[in-house]
CSV table of C-alpha atoms and ligand atoms in Angstrom, one decimal:
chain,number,residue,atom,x,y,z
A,16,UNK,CA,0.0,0.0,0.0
A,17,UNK,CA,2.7,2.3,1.1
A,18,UNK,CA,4.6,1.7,-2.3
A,19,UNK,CA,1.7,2.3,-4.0
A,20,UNK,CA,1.1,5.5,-2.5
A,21,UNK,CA,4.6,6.3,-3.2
A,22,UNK,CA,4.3,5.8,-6.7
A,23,UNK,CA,1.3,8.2,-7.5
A,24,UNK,CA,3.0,10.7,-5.1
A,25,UNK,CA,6.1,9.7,-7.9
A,26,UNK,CA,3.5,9.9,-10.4
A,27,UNK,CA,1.9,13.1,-9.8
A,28,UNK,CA,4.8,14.6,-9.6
A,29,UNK,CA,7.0,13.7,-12.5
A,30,UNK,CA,3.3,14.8,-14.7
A,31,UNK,CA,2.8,17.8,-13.0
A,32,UNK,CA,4.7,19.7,-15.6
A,33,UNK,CA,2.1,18.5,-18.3
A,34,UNK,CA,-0.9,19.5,-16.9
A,35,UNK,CA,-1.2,22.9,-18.5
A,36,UNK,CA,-2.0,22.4,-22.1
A,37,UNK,CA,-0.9,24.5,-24.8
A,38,UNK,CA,-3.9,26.4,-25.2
A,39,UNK,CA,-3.8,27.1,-21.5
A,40,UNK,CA,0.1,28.1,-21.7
A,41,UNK,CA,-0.9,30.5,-24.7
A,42,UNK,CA,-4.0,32.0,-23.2
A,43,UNK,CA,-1.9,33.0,-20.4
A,44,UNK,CA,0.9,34.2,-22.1
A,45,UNK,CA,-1.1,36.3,-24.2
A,46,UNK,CA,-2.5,38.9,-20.8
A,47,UNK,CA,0.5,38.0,-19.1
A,48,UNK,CA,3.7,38.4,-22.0
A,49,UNK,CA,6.2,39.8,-19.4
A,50,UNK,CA,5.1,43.0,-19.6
A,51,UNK,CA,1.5,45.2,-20.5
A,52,UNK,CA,-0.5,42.5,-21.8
A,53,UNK,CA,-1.6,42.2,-25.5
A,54,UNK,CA,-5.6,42.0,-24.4
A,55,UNK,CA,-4.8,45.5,-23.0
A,56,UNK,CA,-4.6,46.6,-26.6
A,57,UNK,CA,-5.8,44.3,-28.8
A,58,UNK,CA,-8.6,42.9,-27.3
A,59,UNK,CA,-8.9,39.6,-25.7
A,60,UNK,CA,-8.6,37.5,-28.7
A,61,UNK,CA,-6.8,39.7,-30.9
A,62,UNK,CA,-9.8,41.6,-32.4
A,63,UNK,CA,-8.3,44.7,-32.3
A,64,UNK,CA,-9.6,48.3,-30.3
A,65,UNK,CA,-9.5,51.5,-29.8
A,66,UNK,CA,-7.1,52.2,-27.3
A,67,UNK,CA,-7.1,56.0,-27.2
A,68,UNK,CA,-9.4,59.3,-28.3
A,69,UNK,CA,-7.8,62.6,-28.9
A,70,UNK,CA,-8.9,66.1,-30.2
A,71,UNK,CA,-5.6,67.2,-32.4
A,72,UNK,CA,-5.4,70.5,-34.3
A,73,UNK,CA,-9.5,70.4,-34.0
A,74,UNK,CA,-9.6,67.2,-35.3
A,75,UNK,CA,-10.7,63.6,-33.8
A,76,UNK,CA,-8.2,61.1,-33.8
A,77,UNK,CA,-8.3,57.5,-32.7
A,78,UNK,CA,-5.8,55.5,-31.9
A,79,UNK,CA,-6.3,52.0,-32.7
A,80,UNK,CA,-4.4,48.4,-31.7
A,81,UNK,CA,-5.2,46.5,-35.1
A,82,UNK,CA,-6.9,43.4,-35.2
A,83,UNK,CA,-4.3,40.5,-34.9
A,84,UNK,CA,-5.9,37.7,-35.1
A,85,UNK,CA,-6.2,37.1,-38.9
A,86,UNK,CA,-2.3,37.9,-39.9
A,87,UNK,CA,0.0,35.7,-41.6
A,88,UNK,CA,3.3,34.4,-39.5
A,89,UNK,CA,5.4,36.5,-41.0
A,90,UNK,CA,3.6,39.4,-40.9
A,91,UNK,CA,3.2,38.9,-36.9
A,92,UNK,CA,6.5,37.7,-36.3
A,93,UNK,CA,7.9,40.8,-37.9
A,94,UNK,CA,6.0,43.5,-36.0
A,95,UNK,CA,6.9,41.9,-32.9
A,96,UNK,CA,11.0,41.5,-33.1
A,97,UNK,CA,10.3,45.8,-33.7
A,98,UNK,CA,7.3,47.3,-32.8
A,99,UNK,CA,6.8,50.9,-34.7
A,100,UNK,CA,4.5,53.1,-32.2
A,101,UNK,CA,3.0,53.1,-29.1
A,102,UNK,CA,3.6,49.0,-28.7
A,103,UNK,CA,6.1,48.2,-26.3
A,104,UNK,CA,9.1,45.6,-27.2
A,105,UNK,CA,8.5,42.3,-25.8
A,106,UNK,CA,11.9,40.4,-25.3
A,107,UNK,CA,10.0,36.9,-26.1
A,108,UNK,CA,12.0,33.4,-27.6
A,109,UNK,CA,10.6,32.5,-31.0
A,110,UNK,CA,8.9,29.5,-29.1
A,111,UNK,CA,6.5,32.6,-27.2
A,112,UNK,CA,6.0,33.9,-30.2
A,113,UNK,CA,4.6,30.4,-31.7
A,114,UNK,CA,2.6,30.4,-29.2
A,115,UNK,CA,0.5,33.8,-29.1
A,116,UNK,CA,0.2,33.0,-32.8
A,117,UNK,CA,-1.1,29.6,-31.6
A,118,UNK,CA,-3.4,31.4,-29.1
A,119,UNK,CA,-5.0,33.9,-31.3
A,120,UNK,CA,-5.5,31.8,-34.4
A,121,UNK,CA,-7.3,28.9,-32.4
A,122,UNK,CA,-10.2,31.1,-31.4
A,123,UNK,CA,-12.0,30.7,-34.5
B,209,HEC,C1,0.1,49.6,-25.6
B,209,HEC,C2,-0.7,48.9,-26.5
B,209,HEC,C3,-0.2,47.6,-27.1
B,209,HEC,C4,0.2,46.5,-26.5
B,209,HEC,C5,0.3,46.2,-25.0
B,209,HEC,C6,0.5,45.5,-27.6
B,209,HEC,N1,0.3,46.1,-28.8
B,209,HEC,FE1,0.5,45.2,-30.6
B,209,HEC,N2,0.1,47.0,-31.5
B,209,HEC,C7,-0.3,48.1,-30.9
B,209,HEC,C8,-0.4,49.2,-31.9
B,209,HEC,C9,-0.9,50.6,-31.6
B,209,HEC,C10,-0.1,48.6,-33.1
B,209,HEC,C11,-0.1,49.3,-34.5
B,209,HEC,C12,1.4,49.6,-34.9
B,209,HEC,C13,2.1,50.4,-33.9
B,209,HEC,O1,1.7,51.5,-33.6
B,209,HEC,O2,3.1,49.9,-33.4
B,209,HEC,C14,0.3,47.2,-32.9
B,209,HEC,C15,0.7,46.3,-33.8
B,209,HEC,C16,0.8,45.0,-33.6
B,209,HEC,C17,1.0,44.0,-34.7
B,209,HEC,C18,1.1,44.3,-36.2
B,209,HEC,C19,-0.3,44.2,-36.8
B,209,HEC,C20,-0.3,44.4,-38.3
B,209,HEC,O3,-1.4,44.2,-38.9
B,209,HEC,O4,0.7,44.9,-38.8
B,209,HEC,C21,1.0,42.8,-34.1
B,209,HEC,C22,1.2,41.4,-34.7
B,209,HEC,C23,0.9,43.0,-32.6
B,209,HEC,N3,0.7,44.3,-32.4
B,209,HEC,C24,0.9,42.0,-31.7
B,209,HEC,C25,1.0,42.2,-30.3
B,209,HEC,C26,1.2,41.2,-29.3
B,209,HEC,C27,1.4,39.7,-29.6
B,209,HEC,C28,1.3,41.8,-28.1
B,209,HEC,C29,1.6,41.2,-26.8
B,209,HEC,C30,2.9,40.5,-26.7
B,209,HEC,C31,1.0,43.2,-28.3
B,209,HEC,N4,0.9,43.4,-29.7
B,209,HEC,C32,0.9,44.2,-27.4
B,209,HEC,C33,-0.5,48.3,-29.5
B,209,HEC,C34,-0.2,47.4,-28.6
């Protein structure tokens, strides 16, 4: 019995690393990228918003986090290895990048 015991305690443990999936991992990664989370801007699955309204020179302007969600690979990986604007740099490995891409185009 104790043996037994042992080896789910074992068991548990050396699995406990698996239990969040990747579409956990991604979801979290996405509000939580080491720094100002993408869902601040973009929405929480990458539908894009307005993030800001300003009067300038008598005009109306919006500023607006794009809708990410329907973007090739390329086109996403690029804008995040140098963001242009207001979107901060994210330091993240190519594997985090794989991954919001994962997260954002398994919504559908
Ligand atoms: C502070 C607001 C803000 C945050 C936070 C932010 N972005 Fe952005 N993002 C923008 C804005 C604004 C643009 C439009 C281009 C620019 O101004 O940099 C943009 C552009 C992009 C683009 C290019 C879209 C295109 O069609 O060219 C991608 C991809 C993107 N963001 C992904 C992300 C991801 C992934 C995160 C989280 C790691 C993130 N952004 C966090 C505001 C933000």
């Amino acid at each position: 019995m104790r043996i037994f015991l042992f080896l789910l305690l074992f068991l548990h443990i050396s699995f406990a690393e698996t239990y969040i999936t990747k579409n956990s991992y991604s979801e979290l990664l996405y509000s939580n990228p080491r720094g100002v989370g993408c869902n601040k801007c973009h929405g929480e699955f990458g539908e894009g918003r307005v993030i800001a309204k300003y009067k300038h020179k008598e005009q109306n302007i919006e500023l607006v986090a794009p809708r990410i969600n329907n973007i090739s690979k390329e086109k996403f990986v690029k804008a995040l290895k140098n963001s242009k604007s207001v979107m901060p740099n994210y330091p993240l490995t190519p594997e985090e990048i794989d991954s919001l891409y994962h997260f954002l185009n398994s919504q559908k």
